[in-house]
CSV table of C-alpha atoms and ligand atoms in Angstrom, one decimal:
chain,number,residue,atom,x,y,z
R,163,MET,CA,28.8,-46.9,-4.9
R,164,ASN,CA,25.7,-49.0,-4.6
R,165,LYS,CA,23.1,-47.0,-6.4
R,166,GLU,CA,20.2,-49.2,-5.3
R,167,ALA,CA,21.0,-48.5,-1.6
R,168,LEU,CA,21.4,-44.8,-2.3
R,169,LEU,CA,18.1,-44.4,-4.0
R,170,THR,CA,16.1,-45.7,-1.1
R,171,GLU,CA,17.9,-43.0,1.1
R,172,GLU,CA,17.1,-40.1,-1.1
R,173,LYS,CA,14.9,-37.5,0.5
R,174,THR,CA,12.6,-34.8,-0.7
R,175,LEU,CA,10.2,-32.2,0.8
R,176,ASP,CA,7.4,-33.6,-1.3
R,177,PRO,CA,5.0,-35.7,0.9
R,178,GLN,CA,5.3,-39.4,1.1
R,179,ASP,CA,1.6,-39.7,1.3
R,180,TRP,CA,0.1,-37.1,-1.1
R,181,SER,CA,-3.4,-38.0,-0.1
R,182,LYS,CA,-2.8,-37.1,3.5
R,183,LEU,CA,-1.5,-33.7,2.6
R,184,ASN,CA,-4.3,-33.2,0.2
R,185,GLU,CA,-6.8,-33.9,3.0
R,186,LEU,CA,-5.0,-31.4,5.3
R,187,GLY,CA,-5.0,-28.9,2.4
R,188,HIS,CA,-8.8,-29.2,2.1
R,189,ARG,CA,-9.2,-28.7,5.8
R,190,MET,CA,-7.1,-25.5,5.6
R,191,LEU,CA,-9.2,-24.3,2.8
R,192,ASP,CA,-12.5,-25.0,4.7
R,193,ASP,CA,-11.1,-23.3,7.8
R,194,LEU,CA,-10.0,-20.2,5.9
R,195,PHE,CA,-13.2,-19.9,4.0
R,196,TYR,CA,-15.2,-20.1,7.2
R,197,TYR,CA,-12.8,-17.6,8.8
R,198,LEU,CA,-13.3,-15.1,6.0
R,199,GLU,CA,-17.1,-15.6,5.9
R,200,THR,CA,-17.5,-15.0,9.6
R,201,THR,CA,-15.0,-12.1,10.1
R,202,ARG,CA,-17.8,-9.7,10.9
R,203,GLN,CA,-18.9,-11.8,13.9
R,204,ARG,CA,-15.5,-11.4,15.6
R,205,PRO,CA,-14.1,-8.3,17.4
R,206,VAL,CA,-11.9,-6.1,15.1
R,207,TYR,CA,-9.1,-6.3,17.6
R,208,LYS,CA,-8.1,-9.0,20.1
R,209,LYS,CA,-4.9,-8.7,22.1
R,210,PRO,CA,-2.7,-11.8,21.5
R,211,SER,CA,-3.0,-14.1,24.4
R,212,LYS,CA,0.0,-14.9,26.7
R,213,ASP,CA,0.0,-18.4,25.4
R,214,ALA,CA,0.1,-17.3,21.8
R,215,ILE,CA,3.0,-14.9,22.5
R,216,ALA,CA,4.8,-17.7,24.5
R,217,SER,CA,4.3,-20.0,21.5
R,218,MET,CA,6.7,-17.7,19.5
R,219,ARG,CA,9.5,-18.2,22.0
R,220,GLN,CA,10.2,-21.8,21.2
R,221,SER,CA,13.7,-23.2,20.4
R,222,LEU,CA,14.7,-23.6,16.8
R,223,PRO,CA,13.1,-26.9,15.6
R,224,GLU,CA,15.6,-29.7,15.2
R,225,LEU,CA,13.2,-32.6,14.5
R,226,PRO,CA,10.2,-32.6,12.2
R,227,GLN,CA,6.9,-31.8,13.8
R,228,GLY,CA,4.5,-33.0,11.1
R,229,ALA,CA,2.3,-30.8,8.9
R,230,THR,CA,-0.9,-31.4,10.9
R,231,GLY,CA,0.7,-30.4,14.2
R,232,VAL,CA,2.2,-27.3,12.7
R,233,TYR,CA,-1.1,-26.3,11.1
R,234,GLU,CA,-2.9,-26.8,14.5
R,235,ASP,CA,-0.3,-24.5,16.1
R,236,PHE,CA,-1.0,-21.8,13.5
R,237,PHE,CA,-4.8,-22.3,13.9
R,238,ALA,CA,-4.6,-21.9,17.7
R,239,ASN,CA,-1.9,-19.3,18.1
R,240,VAL,CA,-1.6,-17.2,14.9
R,241,LEU,CA,-4.9,-17.0,13.1
R,242,PRO,CA,-7.1,-15.7,16.0
R,243,TYR,CA,-4.8,-12.7,16.5
R,244,ASN,CA,-4.6,-11.4,12.9
R,245,THR,CA,-3.7,-7.8,12.2
R,246,ASN,CA,-7.4,-8.0,11.1
R,247,ASN,CA,-7.4,-5.6,8.2
R,248,ILE,CA,-9.9,-8.2,6.8
R,249,HIS,CA,-12.5,-6.9,9.3
R,250,PRO,CA,-15.4,-4.7,8.1
R,251,ARG,CA,-14.6,-2.1,10.7
R,252,PHE,CA,-10.9,-1.9,10.1
R,253,TRP,CA,-10.0,1.6,9.0
R,254,ALA,CA,-6.5,2.0,10.5
R,255,TRP,CA,-3.6,3.5,8.5
R,256,VAL,CA,-4.4,2.7,4.9
R,257,GLN,CA,-4.8,-1.0,4.5
R,258,GLY,CA,-6.8,-3.1,2.1
R,259,GLY,CA,-8.8,-6.2,3.1
R,260,GLY,CA,-7.8,-8.7,0.3
R,261,SER,CA,-10.4,-11.2,-0.9
R,262,PRO,CA,-11.1,-14.9,-0.9
R,263,PHE,CA,-10.4,-15.3,-4.6
R,264,GLY,CA,-7.1,-13.4,-4.1
R,265,MET,CA,-6.2,-16.0,-1.4
R,266,LEU,CA,-6.8,-18.7,-4.0
R,267,ALA,CA,-4.7,-16.9,-6.6
R,268,ASP,CA,-1.9,-16.6,-4.1
R,269,MET,CA,-2.1,-20.4,-3.6
R,270,LEU,CA,-1.7,-21.0,-7.3
R,271,ALA,CA,1.2,-18.6,-7.6
R,272,SER,CA,2.9,-20.2,-4.6
R,273,GLY,CA,2.3,-23.7,-6.1
R,274,MET,CA,4.0,-22.7,-9.3
R,275,ASN,CA,6.7,-21.1,-7.2
R,276,ALA,CA,7.7,-19.0,-10.2
R,277,ASN,CA,10.6,-16.6,-10.0
R,278,VAL,CA,9.5,-13.9,-12.3
R,279,SER,CA,12.7,-12.3,-13.3
R,280,ILE,CA,14.1,-13.7,-16.5
R,281,GLY,CA,13.2,-16.3,-19.0
R,282,ASP,CA,10.7,-17.3,-21.6
R,283,SER,CA,7.8,-18.4,-19.5
R,284,MET,CA,4.2,-17.3,-19.1
R,285,PRO,CA,4.5,-15.6,-15.7
R,286,MET,CA,6.7,-13.0,-17.4
R,287,TYR,CA,3.9,-12.3,-19.9
R,288,VAL,CA,1.3,-12.2,-17.1
R,289,GLU,CA,3.3,-9.4,-15.4
R,290,LYS,CA,3.6,-7.5,-18.7
R,291,GLN,CA,-0.2,-7.8,-19.2
R,292,VAL,CA,-0.8,-6.4,-15.7
R,293,LEU,CA,1.7,-3.6,-16.4
R,294,ASP,CA,-0.1,-2.8,-19.7
R,295,TRP,CA,-3.5,-2.7,-17.8
R,296,SER,CA,-1.9,-0.5,-15.1
R,297,LYS,CA,-0.8,2.1,-17.8
R,298,GLU,CA,-4.3,2.1,-19.2
R,299,MET,CA,-5.9,2.5,-15.8
R,300,MET,CA,-3.7,5.5,-15.1
R,301,GLY,CA,-3.9,7.1,-18.5
R,302,TYR,CA,-0.3,6.4,-19.2
R,303,PRO,CA,1.0,5.9,-22.8
R,304,ALA,CA,1.4,2.2,-23.9
R,305,THR,CA,5.1,2.9,-24.5
R,306,ALA,CA,5.8,3.5,-20.8
R,307,SER,CA,7.7,1.1,-18.6
R,308,GLY,CA,6.8,-0.3,-15.2
R,309,LEU,CA,7.4,-2.9,-12.5
R,310,LEU,CA,5.4,-4.6,-9.8
R,311,LEU,CA,6.8,-4.2,-6.3
R,312,SER,CA,5.9,-5.1,-2.8
R,313,GLY,CA,4.5,-1.7,-1.9
R,314,ALA,CA,4.4,2.0,-2.8
R,315,SER,CA,7.5,2.6,-0.6
R,316,LEU,CA,9.6,0.5,-2.9
R,317,ALA,CA,7.8,1.9,-5.9
R,318,ASN,CA,8.7,5.4,-4.8
R,319,ILE,CA,12.3,4.6,-4.3
R,320,THR,CA,12.5,2.9,-7.7
R,321,ALA,CA,11.1,6.1,-9.3
R,322,LEU,CA,13.5,8.3,-7.3
R,323,ILE,CA,16.4,6.3,-8.6
R,324,VAL,CA,15.3,6.8,-12.2
R,325,ALA,CA,14.8,10.6,-11.5
R,326,ARG,CA,18.3,10.8,-10.1
R,327,HIS,CA,19.6,9.1,-13.2
R,328,HIS,CA,17.7,11.5,-15.4
R,329,ALA,CA,19.3,14.4,-13.6
R,330,ASN,CA,22.8,13.1,-13.9
R,331,ARG,CA,23.8,9.8,-15.6
R,332,GLU,CA,27.3,9.9,-14.1
R,333,ILE,CA,25.9,9.2,-10.6
R,334,LYS,CA,25.3,5.6,-11.5
R,335,THR,CA,29.0,4.9,-11.8
R,336,LYS,CA,30.7,7.8,-10.1
R,337,GLY,CA,28.3,8.2,-7.1
R,338,LEU,CA,27.1,11.5,-5.7
R,339,GLN,CA,30.7,12.5,-5.3
R,340,ALA,CA,30.5,13.4,-9.0
R,341,ILE,CA,28.0,16.2,-8.1
R,342,SER,CA,28.9,19.7,-7.0
R,343,GLY,CA,26.2,21.3,-4.8
R,344,PRO,CA,23.5,19.3,-3.1
R,345,MET,CA,20.7,17.8,-5.2
R,346,THR,CA,17.3,18.8,-3.9
R,347,VAL,CA,13.8,17.2,-4.0
R,348,TYR,CA,10.5,19.0,-3.4
R,349,GLY,CA,7.2,17.8,-2.0
R,350,SER,CA,4.5,19.1,0.3
R,351,ALA,CA,4.9,18.9,4.0
R,352,GLU,CA,2.2,16.2,3.9
R,353,THR,CA,4.4,13.9,1.7
R,354,HIS,CA,4.5,10.3,3.1
R,355,ASN,CA,7.4,9.4,5.3
R,356,CYS,CA,8.5,6.6,2.9
R,357,VAL,CA,9.4,9.2,0.3
R,358,ILE,CA,11.7,10.9,2.8
R,359,LYS,CA,13.2,7.6,3.7
R,360,GLY,CA,13.8,7.0,-0.1
R,361,VAL,CA,15.5,10.3,-0.4
R,362,GLU,CA,17.8,9.2,2.5
R,363,VAL,CA,18.7,5.8,1.2
R,364,ILE,CA,19.5,6.9,-2.4
R,365,GLY,CA,22.1,9.3,-0.9
R,366,ILE,CA,20.4,12.6,-1.4
R,367,GLY,CA,19.7,13.1,2.3
R,368,SER,CA,16.5,14.2,4.0
R,369,ASP,CA,17.9,17.7,4.7
R,370,ASN,CA,17.7,18.1,0.9
R,371,PHE,CA,14.0,17.2,0.8
R,372,ARG,CA,12.3,20.6,0.8
R,373,LYS,CA,9.0,20.4,2.6
R,374,VAL,CA,6.8,22.9,0.8
R,375,PRO,CA,4.0,24.4,3.0
R,376,VAL,CA,0.4,23.4,2.3
R,377,ASP,CA,-2.8,25.4,2.2
R,378,ALA,CA,-5.9,25.0,4.4
R,379,ASP,CA,-6.9,22.0,2.3
R,380,TYR,CA,-3.5,20.3,2.9
R,381,ARG,CA,-2.5,20.8,-0.8
R,382,ILE,CA,1.0,22.0,-1.8
R,383,CYS,CA,1.3,25.8,-2.2
R,384,VAL,CA,2.6,26.0,-5.8
R,385,ASP,CA,3.9,29.6,-5.4
R,386,GLU,CA,6.0,28.6,-2.4
R,387,LEU,CA,7.3,25.6,-4.5
R,388,ARG,CA,8.4,27.9,-7.3
R,389,ARG,CA,10.0,30.3,-4.8
R,390,MET,CA,11.9,27.5,-3.1
R,391,ILE,CA,13.2,26.0,-6.3
R,392,GLU,CA,14.5,29.4,-7.5
R,393,GLU,CA,16.0,30.2,-4.1
R,394,ASP,CA,17.8,26.8,-4.1
R,395,ARG,CA,19.1,27.4,-7.6
R,396,ALA,CA,20.5,30.8,-6.7
R,397,ALA,CA,22.2,29.2,-3.7
R,398,GLY,CA,24.0,26.6,-5.9
R,399,CYS,CA,21.8,23.6,-5.2
R,400,GLN,CA,20.6,21.3,-8.0
R,401,PRO,CA,16.9,20.8,-7.9
R,402,PHE,CA,16.0,17.6,-9.7
R,403,CYS,CA,12.6,16.2,-8.7
R,404,ILE,CA,9.1,17.3,-7.5
R,405,VAL,CA,7.0,14.7,-5.7
R,406,GLY,CA,3.3,15.3,-6.0
R,407,ASN,CA,0.7,13.7,-3.8
R,408,ALA,CA,-2.4,12.0,-5.2
R,409,GLY,CA,-4.0,11.4,-1.8
R,410,THR,CA,-1.9,12.3,1.2
R,411,VAL,CA,-1.8,9.8,4.0
R,412,ASN,CA,-3.1,12.2,6.7
R,413,THR,CA,-6.2,13.6,5.0
R,414,GLY,CA,-6.4,12.3,1.4
R,415,ALA,CA,-5.5,15.7,-0.1
R,416,ILE,CA,-4.7,15.8,-3.8
R,417,ASP,CA,-2.1,18.3,-4.9
R,418,PRO,CA,-2.8,20.3,-8.0
R,419,LEU,CA,-1.1,17.8,-10.2
R,420,ASP,CA,-1.5,19.6,-13.5
R,421,GLU,CA,0.1,22.7,-12.0
R,422,LEU,CA,3.0,20.6,-10.7
R,423,ALA,CA,3.4,19.2,-14.3
R,424,VAL,CA,3.7,22.7,-15.6
R,425,ILE,CA,6.3,23.8,-13.0
R,426,ALA,CA,8.3,20.5,-13.6
R,427,LYS,CA,8.4,21.2,-17.3
R,428,GLU,CA,9.3,24.8,-16.9
R,429,GLN,CA,12.1,24.0,-14.5
R,430,ASN,CA,13.2,20.8,-16.3
R,431,LEU,CA,12.5,18.7,-13.2
R,432,TRP,CA,11.3,15.2,-12.9
R,433,LEU,CA,7.7,14.9,-11.7
R,434,HIS,CA,7.0,11.8,-9.6
R,435,ILE,CA,3.5,11.2,-8.1
R,436,ASP,CA,2.9,9.2,-5.0
R,437,GLY,CA,-0.6,7.9,-5.6
R,438,ALA,CA,-0.4,4.9,-3.2
R,439,PHE,CA,-4.2,4.9,-2.8
R,440,GLY,CA,-5.3,8.2,-4.2
R,441,ALA,CA,-4.4,7.4,-7.8
R,442,ILE,CA,-7.1,4.7,-7.8
R,443,PRO,CA,-10.1,7.0,-8.4
R,444,LYS,CA,-8.5,7.8,-11.7
R,445,LEU,CA,-10.9,4.9,-12.7
R,446,LEU,CA,-13.8,7.2,-12.0
R,447,PRO,CA,-14.9,9.8,-14.6
R,448,GLU,CA,-16.0,12.2,-11.7
R,449,PHE,CA,-12.3,12.4,-10.6
R,450,ALA,CA,-11.1,13.5,-14.0
R,451,SER,CA,-10.7,17.0,-12.8
R,452,ALA,CA,-9.3,16.3,-9.3
R,453,LEU,CA,-6.7,13.9,-10.7
R,454,LYS,CA,-5.9,15.9,-13.9
R,455,GLY,CA,-2.2,15.8,-14.5
R,456,LEU,CA,-1.6,12.4,-13.0
R,457,GLU,CA,-1.0,11.0,-16.5
R,458,LEU,CA,1.5,13.7,-17.2
R,459,ALA,CA,4.0,12.6,-14.5
R,460,ASP,CA,7.4,11.1,-15.4
R,461,SER,CA,6.7,8.4,-12.9
R,462,LEU,CA,3.8,7.2,-10.7
R,463,SER,CA,3.5,4.8,-7.8
R,464,PHE,CA,0.3,3.1,-6.6
R,465,ASP,CA,-0.7,0.2,-4.5
R,466,PHE,CA,-2.9,-2.7,-5.6
R,467,HIS,CA,-3.1,-3.9,-2.0
R,468,LYS,CA,-4.8,-0.8,-0.6
R,469,TRP,CA,-7.7,0.5,-2.6
R,470,MET,CA,-7.8,-2.2,-5.2
R,471,TYR,CA,-8.2,-4.7,-2.3
R,472,VAL,CA,-5.6,-7.1,-3.7
R,473,ASN,CA,-4.1,-9.5,-1.2
R,474,TYR,CA,-0.7,-8.3,0.2
R,475,GLU,CA,1.8,-7.5,-1.3
R,476,ALA,CA,1.2,-5.8,-4.6
R,477,ALA,CA,2.2,-2.3,-5.9
R,478,CYS,CA,3.2,-0.8,-9.2
R,479,VAL,CA,5.5,1.9,-10.4
R,480,LEU,CA,5.1,3.3,-13.9
R,481,ILE,CA,7.9,5.2,-15.7
R,482,ARG,CA,7.2,7.2,-18.8
R,483,ASP,CA,10.6,6.8,-20.4
R,484,PRO,CA,11.3,3.1,-20.8
R,485,GLN,CA,15.0,3.7,-22.0
R,486,LEU,CA,15.8,5.7,-18.9
R,487,HIS,CA,14.1,3.2,-16.6
R,488,ARG,CA,16.1,0.4,-18.0
R,489,GLU,CA,19.4,2.3,-18.1
R,490,ALA,CA,19.1,3.3,-14.4
R,491,PHE,CA,19.1,-0.4,-13.3
R,492,THR,CA,20.8,-2.4,-16.0
R,493,THR,CA,24.3,-3.8,-15.7
R,494,ALA,CA,25.3,-6.4,-18.2
R,495,VAL,CA,26.5,-9.6,-16.5
R,496,ASN,CA,27.4,-12.9,-18.1
R,497,TYR,CA,25.0,-15.1,-16.3
R,498,LEU,CA,21.9,-12.9,-17.1
R,499,THR,CA,22.2,-12.3,-20.9
R,500,LEU,CA,19.2,-13.2,-23.0
R,501,HIS,CA,19.6,-15.9,-25.6
R,502,GLU,CA,17.9,-16.3,-29.0
R,503,ARG,CA,16.1,-19.5,-28.1
R,504,GLY,CA,15.3,-21.8,-25.1
R,505,LEU,CA,14.4,-20.8,-21.6
R,506,SER,CA,16.9,-18.0,-21.6
R,507,ALA,CA,15.1,-16.2,-24.4
R,508,GLY,CA,11.9,-14.3,-23.8
R,509,PRO,CA,11.0,-10.7,-22.8
R,510,ASP,CA,13.5,-8.2,-21.3
R,511,ALA,CA,14.3,-9.4,-17.8
R,512,PHE,CA,12.5,-7.6,-14.9
R,513,ASN,CA,15.7,-7.4,-12.9
R,514,ASN,CA,16.8,-4.8,-15.4
R,515,LEU,CA,14.1,-2.5,-14.1
R,516,GLY,CA,14.6,-2.6,-10.3
R,517,MET,CA,16.7,-3.8,-7.4
R,518,GLU,CA,15.1,-7.3,-7.1
R,519,LEU,CA,16.5,-10.3,-8.9
R,520,SER,CA,14.4,-13.0,-7.4
R,521,ARG,CA,10.8,-11.9,-7.6
R,522,GLY,CA,7.6,-13.7,-6.7
R,523,PHE,CA,4.5,-14.1,-9.0
R,524,LYS,CA,2.4,-11.3,-7.5
R,525,ALA,CA,1.2,-10.5,-11.0
R,526,LEU,CA,-1.0,-13.6,-11.0
R,527,LYS,CA,-3.4,-12.5,-8.2
R,528,ILE,CA,-3.7,-9.0,-9.8
R,529,TRP,CA,-4.4,-10.5,-13.2
R,530,MET,CA,-6.9,-13.0,-11.8
R,531,LEU,CA,-8.7,-10.4,-9.6
R,532,LEU,CA,-8.9,-7.8,-12.4
R,533,LYS,CA,-10.4,-10.4,-14.7
R,534,GLN,CA,-12.7,-11.8,-12.0
R,535,ASN,CA,-14.2,-8.4,-11.0
R,536,GLY,CA,-13.8,-6.2,-14.0
R,537,LEU,CA,-13.3,-2.5,-13.6
R,538,GLU,CA,-17.0,-2.1,-13.1
R,539,THR,CA,-16.9,-3.8,-9.7
R,540,TYR,CA,-13.9,-1.7,-8.6
R,541,ARG,CA,-15.7,1.5,-9.6
R,542,THR,CA,-18.7,0.5,-7.6
R,543,LEU,CA,-16.6,-0.4,-4.5
R,544,ILE,CA,-14.4,2.7,-4.7
R,545,ARG,CA,-17.5,4.9,-5.0
R,546,GLN,CA,-19.1,3.0,-2.1
R,547,ASN,CA,-16.0,3.9,0.1
R,548,LEU,CA,-16.1,7.5,-1.1
R,549,GLN,CA,-19.8,7.8,-0.2
R,550,GLN,CA,-19.1,6.1,3.2
R,551,ALA,CA,-16.5,8.8,3.9
R,552,GLN,CA,-18.9,11.6,3.1
R,553,TYR,CA,-21.6,9.8,5.2
R,554,LEU,CA,-19.2,9.5,8.2
R,555,ALA,CA,-18.2,13.2,7.8
R,556,GLU,CA,-21.9,14.2,7.8
R,557,GLN,CA,-22.7,12.1,10.9
R,558,ILE,CA,-19.8,13.8,12.7
R,559,GLN,CA,-21.1,17.2,11.8
R,560,LEU,CA,-24.5,16.4,13.0
R,561,HIS,CA,-23.2,15.9,16.6
R,562,PRO,CA,-22.1,19.0,18.5
R,563,GLU,CA,-19.7,16.9,20.6
R,564,LEU,CA,-17.8,15.8,17.5
R,565,GLU,CA,-15.6,17.9,15.4
R,566,LEU,CA,-14.4,17.2,11.8
R,567,LEU,CA,-10.8,18.2,11.7
R,568,ALA,CA,-10.0,18.2,7.9
R,569,PRO,CA,-11.9,18.4,4.6
R,570,VAL,CA,-12.8,15.0,3.1
R,571,PRO,CA,-11.7,15.1,-0.5
R,572,LEU,CA,-11.3,11.3,-0.7
R,573,ASN,CA,-11.8,8.4,1.7
R,574,ILE,CA,-10.1,9.7,4.8
R,575,VAL,CA,-12.0,11.2,7.7
R,576,CYS,CA,-10.2,12.9,10.6
R,577,TYR,CA,-12.3,13.9,13.7
R,578,ARG,CA,-12.2,14.2,17.4
R,579,TYR,CA,-14.5,14.3,20.4
R,580,ASN,CA,-14.7,17.9,21.5
R,581,PRO,CA,-17.6,18.8,23.9
R,582,GLY,CA,-16.5,22.5,23.8
R,583,ASN,CA,-15.8,24.7,26.8
R,584,CYS,CA,-13.9,22.0,28.5
R,585,ASP,CA,-10.4,22.4,30.1
R,586,ALA,CA,-9.7,18.7,29.8
R,587,ASP,CA,-6.8,17.7,27.6
R,588,LEU,CA,-8.5,16.9,24.3
R,589,ASN,CA,-5.4,15.2,22.8
R,590,LYS,CA,-5.0,12.9,25.7
R,591,GLY,CA,-8.8,12.2,25.9
R,592,ASN,CA,-9.1,11.4,22.2
R,593,LYS,CA,-6.1,9.1,22.4
R,594,GLU,CA,-7.9,7.3,25.2
R,595,ILE,CA,-11.1,7.1,23.1
R,596,LEU,CA,-9.1,5.5,20.3
R,597,MET,CA,-7.5,2.9,22.6
R,598,ARG,CA,-10.9,1.9,24.1
R,599,LEU,CA,-12.5,1.6,20.6
R,600,HIS,CA,-9.7,-0.9,19.8
R,601,GLU,CA,-9.7,-2.7,23.2
R,602,GLN,CA,-13.4,-3.1,23.2
R,603,GLY,CA,-13.2,-4.7,19.8
R,604,ILE,CA,-15.6,-2.1,18.3
R,605,ALA,CA,-13.7,-0.4,15.4
R,606,ALA,CA,-10.1,0.2,14.3
R,607,PRO,CA,-9.6,3.7,13.0
R,608,SER,CA,-6.1,5.0,13.6
R,609,TYR,CA,-4.8,8.5,14.4
R,610,THR,CA,-2.8,11.5,13.3
R,611,VAL,CA,-2.0,14.9,14.5
R,612,LEU,CA,-3.3,17.9,12.5
R,613,ASN,CA,-2.3,21.4,13.5
R,614,GLY,CA,-1.4,20.1,17.0
R,615,HIS,CA,-4.8,18.4,17.4
R,616,TYR,CA,-4.9,14.6,18.0
R,617,ALA,CA,-7.3,13.2,15.4
R,618,ILE,CA,-9.1,9.9,15.2
R,619,ARG,CA,-8.6,9.0,11.6
R,620,ALA,CA,-10.6,6.5,9.5
R,621,ALA,CA,-9.1,5.5,6.1
R,622,ILE,CA,-11.8,3.6,4.2
R,623,THR,CA,-10.3,1.2,1.7
R,624,ASN,CA,-12.6,-1.6,2.9
R,625,HIS,CA,-15.0,-3.5,0.6
R,626,ARG,CA,-16.6,-5.2,3.6
R,627,SER,CA,-17.7,-2.0,5.4
R,628,ARG,CA,-21.4,-1.1,5.5
R,629,PHE,CA,-23.0,2.3,6.2
R,630,GLU,CA,-24.2,1.0,9.6
R,631,ASP,CA,-20.6,0.3,10.6
R,632,PHE,CA,-20.0,4.1,10.4
R,633,GLU,CA,-23.1,4.8,12.5
R,634,LEU,CA,-21.7,2.4,15.1
R,635,LEU,CA,-18.3,4.2,15.0
R,636,VAL,CA,-20.0,7.6,15.6
R,637,ASN,CA,-22.3,6.3,18.4
R,638,GLU,CA,-19.5,4.5,20.2
R,639,THR,CA,-17.1,7.4,19.9
R,640,LEU,CA,-19.8,9.5,21.6
R,641,ARG,CA,-20.5,6.9,24.3
R,642,ILE,CA,-16.8,6.4,25.1
R,643,GLY,CA,-16.1,10.1,24.8
R,644,ASN,CA,-18.8,10.9,27.4
R,645,GLU,CA,-17.2,8.3,29.7
R,646,VAL,CA,-13.7,9.6,29.2
R,647,PHE,CA,-14.6,13.2,29.6
R,648,GLY,CA,-17.0,12.4,32.5
R,649,ARG,CA,-20.2,13.6,30.8
R,650,HIS,CA,-23.3,11.6,31.1
C,238,PLP,C1,0.7,3.6,2.3
C,238,PLP,C2,1.3,4.7,1.6
C,238,PLP,C3,2.6,4.6,1.1
C,238,PLP,C4,3.5,3.4,1.3
C,238,PLP,O1,3.0,2.3,0.7
C,238,PLP,P1,3.3,0.8,1.1
C,238,PLP,O2,2.5,0.0,0.2
C,238,PLP,O3,2.8,0.7,2.5
C,238,PLP,O4,4.7,0.6,1.0
C,238,PLP,C5,3.1,5.7,0.4
C,238,PLP,N1,2.4,6.8,0.2
C,238,PLP,C6,1.1,6.9,0.7
C,238,PLP,C7,0.4,8.2,0.4
C,238,PLP,C8,0.5,5.9,1.4
C,238,PLP,O5,-0.7,6.0,1.8
């Protein structure tokens, strides 16, 4: 073979002209900074244009199109129609807004392209640092284990698998066939749907998730919980896990976590807490009482991408018993054993702690953002969101045409337009109000149904919102409500 000839043929994905890509990169950076700086000036929702949607029905590219052209396609067709959770009046579902420095951190992580699973390299230690900080934030012991994941959904499943292993170590090898009588999980009727999905995919089955009734504040009824566990035991079931909520998705209710910890101990059950966003106020001394018991759970999930405003995706699971955590996910294989020296040495591999083998470097943005802002900044922003929720609730209560539909213990406000004495369909009318709020680009709350009432729901995990944004929401709900219900 003629090596000379071959060498000239060799291809790579690196640019031939680095300076040209460098220039394009700077243009992208300028565009994105401008985009983030001016987000308030644009509507919160813009329906994707016909052209933009058509641009996603092209044939699979056979020939190269060039970086600049591809970027221009993105700029014209993708960027203008974002999900827009970066907007100051985005309060739909529970979504964080990220930050410009987070964007830069993501770029650094992507440039390193680290696969943070195994090996003696700094990204492994960065993730361990982030996990240690996470334990400290949540009042967990330093000896606990943990893992970063894409979201609380995956964090919850990871915890449930360890809980299942705690209940019966044979299941790992013999499967649920090794069990006599169904294993049962308990959580309030307000538990997030991803927990139920988790119970399904780990083989327990959603019929064996016991939805415990809630009180008027949407908190789990602990007496009912006790009664259901005992009833199940008497019937030959095998209760193994209680799931507590630190901040339910519907209304932000916080279960009495310390009481759940007592029951779990008494009944020898695993206590997992889903604290996707509601665990975050653990950082505030004024929440010491409301979140008391969070630190006692056997496992805890929370998101960095919601109320810590970290760019997507970033979540964490903490597991009190490191041995059990490792045991639930470890299987010794030849190609993944740690060596004494070289690249294959280093800390315990993260793939021993969860389902993922290849894992991105999400730890970097969390590490950089926590350092950039310090807990002090997060405390200020979380308090700001909490105060905004109280302010919105007050504004709603000041107007006789608006009705607050649930208590506001955290950052979620559920309300509806209700002029009183009207035979119009309130559910249908409020759904119409919500759609017009979106379509007119005013604000993006979302919705839920509480006791059969359609509720407009604002979940405030937004560091860009100002108090005036909530005044606008109230005034525009009234204006559109009057239109929809024909009152002028
Ligand atoms: C958002 C949420 C989840 C799911 O978290 P993801 O990060 O979206 O996977 C679970 N529980 C609660 C209470 C949530 O608000």
